[in-house]
PDB file of C-alpha atoms in Angstrom:
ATOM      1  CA  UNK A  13       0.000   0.000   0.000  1.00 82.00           C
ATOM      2  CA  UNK A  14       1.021   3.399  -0.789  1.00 93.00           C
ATOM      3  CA  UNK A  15       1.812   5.511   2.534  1.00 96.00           C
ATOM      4  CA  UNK A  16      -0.589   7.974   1.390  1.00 97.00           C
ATOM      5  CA  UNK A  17      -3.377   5.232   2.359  1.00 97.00           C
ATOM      6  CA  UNK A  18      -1.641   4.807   6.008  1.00 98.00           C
ATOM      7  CA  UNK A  19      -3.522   8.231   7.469  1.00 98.00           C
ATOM      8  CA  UNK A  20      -7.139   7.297   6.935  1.00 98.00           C
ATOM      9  CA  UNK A  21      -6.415   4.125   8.889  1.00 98.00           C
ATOM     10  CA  UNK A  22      -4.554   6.150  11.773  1.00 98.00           C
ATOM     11  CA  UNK A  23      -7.655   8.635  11.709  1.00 98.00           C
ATOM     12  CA  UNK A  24     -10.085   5.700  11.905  1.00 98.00           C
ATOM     13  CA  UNK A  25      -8.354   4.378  15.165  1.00 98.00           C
ATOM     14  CA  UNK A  26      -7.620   8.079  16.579  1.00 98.00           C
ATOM     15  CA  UNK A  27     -11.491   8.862  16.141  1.00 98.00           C
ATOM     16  CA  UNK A  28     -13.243   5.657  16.947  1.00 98.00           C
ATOM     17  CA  UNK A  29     -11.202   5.384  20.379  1.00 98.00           C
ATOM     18  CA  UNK A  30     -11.204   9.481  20.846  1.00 98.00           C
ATOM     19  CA  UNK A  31     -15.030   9.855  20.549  1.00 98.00           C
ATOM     20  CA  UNK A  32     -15.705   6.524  22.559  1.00 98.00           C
ATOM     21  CA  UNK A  33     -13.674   7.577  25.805  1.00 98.00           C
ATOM     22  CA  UNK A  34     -14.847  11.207  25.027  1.00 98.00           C
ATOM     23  CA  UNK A  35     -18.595  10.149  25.574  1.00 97.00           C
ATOM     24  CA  UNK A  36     -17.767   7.365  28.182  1.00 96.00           C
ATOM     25  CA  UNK A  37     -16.422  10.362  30.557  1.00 96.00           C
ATOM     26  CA  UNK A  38     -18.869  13.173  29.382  1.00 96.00           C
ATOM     27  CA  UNK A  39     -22.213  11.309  28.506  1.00 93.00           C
ATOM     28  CA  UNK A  40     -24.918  11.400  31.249  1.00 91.00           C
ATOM     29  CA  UNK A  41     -27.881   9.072  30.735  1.00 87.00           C
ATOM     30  CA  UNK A  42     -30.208  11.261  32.397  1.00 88.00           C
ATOM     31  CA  UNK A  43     -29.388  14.536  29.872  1.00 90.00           C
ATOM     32  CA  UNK A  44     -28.494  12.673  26.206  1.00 91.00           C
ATOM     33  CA  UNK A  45     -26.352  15.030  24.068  1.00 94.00           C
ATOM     34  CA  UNK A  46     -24.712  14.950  20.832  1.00 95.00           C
ATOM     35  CA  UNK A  47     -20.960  15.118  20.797  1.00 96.00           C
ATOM     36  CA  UNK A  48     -20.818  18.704  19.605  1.00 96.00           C
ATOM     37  CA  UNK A  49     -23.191  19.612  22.626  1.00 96.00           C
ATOM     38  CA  UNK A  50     -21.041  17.458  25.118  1.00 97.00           C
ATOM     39  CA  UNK A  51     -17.773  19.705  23.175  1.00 96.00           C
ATOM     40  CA  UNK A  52     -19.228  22.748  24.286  1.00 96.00           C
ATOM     41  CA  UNK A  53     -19.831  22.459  27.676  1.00 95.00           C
ATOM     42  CA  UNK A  54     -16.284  23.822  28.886  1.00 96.00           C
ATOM     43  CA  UNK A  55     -13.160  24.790  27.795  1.00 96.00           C
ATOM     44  CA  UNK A  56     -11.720  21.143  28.508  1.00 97.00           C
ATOM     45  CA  UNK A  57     -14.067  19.473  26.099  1.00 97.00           C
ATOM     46  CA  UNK A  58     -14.292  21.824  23.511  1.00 97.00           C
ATOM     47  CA  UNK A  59      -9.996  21.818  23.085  1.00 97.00           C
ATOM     48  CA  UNK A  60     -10.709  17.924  23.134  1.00 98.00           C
ATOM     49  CA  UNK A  61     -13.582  18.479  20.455  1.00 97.00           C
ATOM     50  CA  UNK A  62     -11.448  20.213  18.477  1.00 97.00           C
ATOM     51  CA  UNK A  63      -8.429  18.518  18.739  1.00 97.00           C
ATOM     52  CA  UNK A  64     -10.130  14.984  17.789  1.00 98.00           C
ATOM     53  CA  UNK A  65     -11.955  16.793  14.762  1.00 96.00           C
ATOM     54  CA  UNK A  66      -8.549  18.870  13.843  1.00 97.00           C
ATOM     55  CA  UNK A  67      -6.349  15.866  13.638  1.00 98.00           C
ATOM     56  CA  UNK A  68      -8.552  12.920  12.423  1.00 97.00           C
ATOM     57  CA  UNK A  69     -10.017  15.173   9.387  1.00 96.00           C
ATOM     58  CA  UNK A  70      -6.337  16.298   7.835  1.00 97.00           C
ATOM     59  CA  UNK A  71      -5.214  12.537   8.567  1.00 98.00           C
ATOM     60  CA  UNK A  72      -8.916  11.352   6.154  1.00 98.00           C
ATOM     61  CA  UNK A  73      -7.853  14.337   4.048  1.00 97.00           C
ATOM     62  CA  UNK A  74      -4.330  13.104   2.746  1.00 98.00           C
ATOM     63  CA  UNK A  75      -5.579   9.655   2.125  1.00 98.00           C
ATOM     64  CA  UNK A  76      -8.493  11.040   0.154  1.00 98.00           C
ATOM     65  CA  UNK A  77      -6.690  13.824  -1.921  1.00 97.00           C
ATOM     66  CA  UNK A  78      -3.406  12.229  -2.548  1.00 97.00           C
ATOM     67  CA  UNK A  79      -4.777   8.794  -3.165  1.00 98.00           C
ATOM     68  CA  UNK A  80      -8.254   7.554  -2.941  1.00 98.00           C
ATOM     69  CA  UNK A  81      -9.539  10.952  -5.416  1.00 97.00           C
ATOM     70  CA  UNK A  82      -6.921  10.602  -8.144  1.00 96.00           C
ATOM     71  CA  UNK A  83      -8.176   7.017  -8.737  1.00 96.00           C
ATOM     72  CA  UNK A  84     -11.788   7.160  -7.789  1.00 95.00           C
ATOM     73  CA  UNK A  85     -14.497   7.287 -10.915  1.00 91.00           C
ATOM     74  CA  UNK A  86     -16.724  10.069 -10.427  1.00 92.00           C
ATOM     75  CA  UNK A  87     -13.626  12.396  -9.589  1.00 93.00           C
ATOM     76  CA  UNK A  88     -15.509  16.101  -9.519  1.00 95.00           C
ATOM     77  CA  UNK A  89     -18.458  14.591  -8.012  1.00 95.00           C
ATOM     78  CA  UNK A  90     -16.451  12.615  -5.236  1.00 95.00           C
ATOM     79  CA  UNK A  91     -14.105  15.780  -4.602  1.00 96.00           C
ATOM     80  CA  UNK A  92     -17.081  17.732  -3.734  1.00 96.00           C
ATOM     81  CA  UNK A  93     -18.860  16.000  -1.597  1.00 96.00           C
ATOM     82  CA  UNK A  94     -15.631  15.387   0.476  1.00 97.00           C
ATOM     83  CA  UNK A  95     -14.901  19.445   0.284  1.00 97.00           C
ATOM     84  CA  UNK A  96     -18.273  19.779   2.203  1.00 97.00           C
ATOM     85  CA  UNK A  97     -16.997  16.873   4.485  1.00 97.00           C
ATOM     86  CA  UNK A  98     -13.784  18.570   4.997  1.00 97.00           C
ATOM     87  CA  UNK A  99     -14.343  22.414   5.381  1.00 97.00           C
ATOM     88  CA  UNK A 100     -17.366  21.727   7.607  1.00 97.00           C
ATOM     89  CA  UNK A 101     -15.541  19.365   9.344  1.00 96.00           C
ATOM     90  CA  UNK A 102     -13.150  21.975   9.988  1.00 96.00           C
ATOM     91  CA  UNK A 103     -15.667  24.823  10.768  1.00 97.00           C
ATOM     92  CA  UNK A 104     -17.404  22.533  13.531  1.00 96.00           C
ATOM     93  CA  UNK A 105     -14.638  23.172  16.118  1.00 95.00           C
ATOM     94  CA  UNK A 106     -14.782  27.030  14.898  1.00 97.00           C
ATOM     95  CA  UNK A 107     -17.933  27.405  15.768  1.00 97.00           C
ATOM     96  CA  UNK A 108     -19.288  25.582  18.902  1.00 96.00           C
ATOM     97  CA  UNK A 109     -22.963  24.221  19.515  1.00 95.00           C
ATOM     98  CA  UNK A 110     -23.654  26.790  22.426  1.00 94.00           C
ATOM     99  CA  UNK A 111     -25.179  30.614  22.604  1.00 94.00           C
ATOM    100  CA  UNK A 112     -24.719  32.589  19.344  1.00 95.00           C
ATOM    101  CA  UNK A 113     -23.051  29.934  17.384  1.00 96.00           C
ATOM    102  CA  UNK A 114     -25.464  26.948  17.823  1.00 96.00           C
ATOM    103  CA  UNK A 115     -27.449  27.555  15.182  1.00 96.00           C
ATOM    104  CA  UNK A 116     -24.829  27.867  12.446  1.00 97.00           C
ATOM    105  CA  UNK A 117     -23.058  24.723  13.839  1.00 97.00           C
ATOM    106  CA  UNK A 118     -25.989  22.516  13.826  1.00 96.00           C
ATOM    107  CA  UNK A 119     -26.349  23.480   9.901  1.00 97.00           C
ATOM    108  CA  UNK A 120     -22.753  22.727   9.692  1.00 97.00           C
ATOM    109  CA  UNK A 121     -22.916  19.445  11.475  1.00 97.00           C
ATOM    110  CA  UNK A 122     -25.889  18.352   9.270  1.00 97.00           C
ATOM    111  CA  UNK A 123     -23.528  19.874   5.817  1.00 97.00           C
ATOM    112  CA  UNK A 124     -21.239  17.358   7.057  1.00 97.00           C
ATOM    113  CA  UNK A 125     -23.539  14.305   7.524  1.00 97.00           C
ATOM    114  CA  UNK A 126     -25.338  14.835   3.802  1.00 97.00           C
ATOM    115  CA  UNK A 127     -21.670  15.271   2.409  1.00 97.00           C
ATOM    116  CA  UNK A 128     -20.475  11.967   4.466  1.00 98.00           C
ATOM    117  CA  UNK A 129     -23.646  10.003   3.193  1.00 98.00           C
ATOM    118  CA  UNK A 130     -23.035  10.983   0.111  1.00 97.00           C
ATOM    119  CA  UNK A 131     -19.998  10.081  -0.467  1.00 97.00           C
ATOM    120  CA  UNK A 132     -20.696   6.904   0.916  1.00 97.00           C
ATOM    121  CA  UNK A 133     -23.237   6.275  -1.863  1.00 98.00           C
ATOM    122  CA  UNK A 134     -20.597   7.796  -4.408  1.00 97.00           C
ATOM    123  CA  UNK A 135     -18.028   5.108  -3.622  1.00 97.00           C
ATOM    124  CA  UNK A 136     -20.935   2.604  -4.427  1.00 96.00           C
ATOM    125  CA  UNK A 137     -21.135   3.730  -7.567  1.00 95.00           C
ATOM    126  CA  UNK A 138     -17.288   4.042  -8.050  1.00 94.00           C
ATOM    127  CA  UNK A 139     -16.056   0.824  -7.262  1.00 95.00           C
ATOM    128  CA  UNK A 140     -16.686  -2.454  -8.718  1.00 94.00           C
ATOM    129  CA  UNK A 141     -17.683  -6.071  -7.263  1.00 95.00           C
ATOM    130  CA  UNK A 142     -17.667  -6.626  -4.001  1.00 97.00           C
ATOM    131  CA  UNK A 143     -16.582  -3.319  -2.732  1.00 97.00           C
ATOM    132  CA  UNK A 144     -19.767  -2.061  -4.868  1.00 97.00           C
ATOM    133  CA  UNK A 145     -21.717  -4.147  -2.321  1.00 97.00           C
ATOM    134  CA  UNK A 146     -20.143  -3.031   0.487  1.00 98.00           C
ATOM    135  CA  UNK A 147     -20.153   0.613   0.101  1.00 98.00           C
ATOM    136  CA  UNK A 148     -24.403  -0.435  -0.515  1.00 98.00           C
ATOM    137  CA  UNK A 149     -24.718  -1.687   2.691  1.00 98.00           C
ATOM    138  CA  UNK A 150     -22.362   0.877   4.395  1.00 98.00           C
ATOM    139  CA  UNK A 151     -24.561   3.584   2.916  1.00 98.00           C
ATOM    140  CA  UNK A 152     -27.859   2.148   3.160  1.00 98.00           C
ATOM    141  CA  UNK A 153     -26.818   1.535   7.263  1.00 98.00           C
ATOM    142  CA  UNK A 154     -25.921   5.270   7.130  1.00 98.00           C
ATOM    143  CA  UNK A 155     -28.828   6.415   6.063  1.00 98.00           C
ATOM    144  CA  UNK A 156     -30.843   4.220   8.542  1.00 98.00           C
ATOM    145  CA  UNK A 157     -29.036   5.322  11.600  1.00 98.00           C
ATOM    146  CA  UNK A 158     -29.348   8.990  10.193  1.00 97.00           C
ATOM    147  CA  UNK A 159     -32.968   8.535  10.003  1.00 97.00           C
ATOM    148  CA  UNK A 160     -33.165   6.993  13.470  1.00 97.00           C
ATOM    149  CA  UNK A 161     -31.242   9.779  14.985  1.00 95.00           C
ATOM    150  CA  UNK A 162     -34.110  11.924  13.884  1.00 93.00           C
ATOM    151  CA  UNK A 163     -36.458  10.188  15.368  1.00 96.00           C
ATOM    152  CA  UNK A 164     -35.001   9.150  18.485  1.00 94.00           C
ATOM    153  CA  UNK A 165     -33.067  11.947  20.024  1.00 90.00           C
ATOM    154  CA  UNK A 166     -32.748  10.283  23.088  1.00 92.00           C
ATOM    155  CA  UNK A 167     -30.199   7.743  22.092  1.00 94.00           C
ATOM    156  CA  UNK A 168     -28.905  10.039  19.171  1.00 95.00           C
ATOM    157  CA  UNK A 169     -25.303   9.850  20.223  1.00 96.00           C
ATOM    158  CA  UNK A 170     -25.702   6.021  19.660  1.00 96.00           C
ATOM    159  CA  UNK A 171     -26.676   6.687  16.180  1.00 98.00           C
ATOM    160  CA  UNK A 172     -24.103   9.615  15.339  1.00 97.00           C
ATOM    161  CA  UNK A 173     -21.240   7.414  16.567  1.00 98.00           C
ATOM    162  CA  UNK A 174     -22.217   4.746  14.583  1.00 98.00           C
ATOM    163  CA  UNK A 175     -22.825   6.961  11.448  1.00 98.00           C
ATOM    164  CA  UNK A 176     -19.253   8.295  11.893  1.00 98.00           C
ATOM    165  CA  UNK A 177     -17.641   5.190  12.366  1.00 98.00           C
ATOM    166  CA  UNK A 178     -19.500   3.792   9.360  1.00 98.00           C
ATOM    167  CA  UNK A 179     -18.422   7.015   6.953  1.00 98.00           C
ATOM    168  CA  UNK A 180     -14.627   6.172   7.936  1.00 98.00           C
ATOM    169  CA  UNK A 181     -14.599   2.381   7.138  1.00 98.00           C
ATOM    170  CA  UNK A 182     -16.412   3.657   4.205  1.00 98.00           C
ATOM    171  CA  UNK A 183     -13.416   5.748   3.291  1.00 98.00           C
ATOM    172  CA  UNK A 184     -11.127   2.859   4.134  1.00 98.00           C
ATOM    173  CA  UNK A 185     -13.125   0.401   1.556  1.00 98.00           C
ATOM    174  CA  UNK A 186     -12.153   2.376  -0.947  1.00 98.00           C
ATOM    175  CA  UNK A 187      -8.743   2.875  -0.118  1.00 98.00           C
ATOM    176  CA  UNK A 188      -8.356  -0.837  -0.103  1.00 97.00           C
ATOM    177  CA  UNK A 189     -10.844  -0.934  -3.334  1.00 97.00           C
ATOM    178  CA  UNK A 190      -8.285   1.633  -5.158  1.00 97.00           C
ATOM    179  CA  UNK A 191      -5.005  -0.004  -3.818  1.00 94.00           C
TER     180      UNK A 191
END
């Protein structure tokens, strides 16, 4: 594998085991919150909130611009729907989900989930065989658990973790699709 492929799987780990220890010492089962609301509640979490966002999303971004977009079919399409990924990804630990500058990240945060599903469905369409199938049933999962965050906003950190963890392995199918 080319080392340009090596930061996506680095992110992957650095997220999945960031986000799960960030909501195992910040969630409270008796007030549910999304991660960017549990980032916002001091100082402490919000330099953590930003400093999970601000390194996994540059580590996704080399794999995907040096590597997975040069090869991928669908190469304007794919590139912007991972520019809304990336710059909102980016603009989330700007702007935090409290007082003047919830409303702005929320729109942000949901930019970034359309762009993430997206993609996912892209790569479906810009692979072949069995990754095809894959990136189906990674996308079609998305979608479910976005729905289901909707509708159940009491376990909607459940769902958004899941939809994030989903979007990277998605990212690292086609890395392994392309290689």
């Amino acid at each position: 594998m080319h080392w340009t492929t090596y930061p996506a799987f680095a992110g992957t780990v650095i997220s999945m085991v960031g986000w799960c220890y960030f909501v195992y010492t910040n969630h409270d089962k008796m007030n549910p919150a999304t991660l960017s609301e549990l980032g916002a509640a001091s100082s402490t979490t919000l330099t953590y909130f930003r400093t999970v966002l601000w390194v996994c999303g540059p580590l996704f971004a080399i794999t995907m611009i040096f590597f997975v977009l040069p090869k991928i079919e669908f190469f304007y399409l794919n590139l912007l729907a991972y520019s809304f990924t990336i710059v909102n990804e980016i603009l989330l630990g700007v702007f935090p989900a409290i007082g003047k500058t919830r409303r702005l990240h929320d729109l942000l945060a949901f930019v970034m989930a359309a762009s993430m599903l997206i993609m996912a469905y892209l790569f479906a369409f810009s692979l072949e065989g069995n990754y095809t199938t894959a990136q189906l049933v990674m996308a079609a999962s998305m979608t479910v658990l976005g729905i289901l965050g909707l509708l159940d906003r009491k376990n909607f950190i459940f769902y958004e973790l899941s939809f994030i963890f989903i979007s990277h392995f998605t990212i690292l199918t086609a890395v392994l699709a392309l290689s």
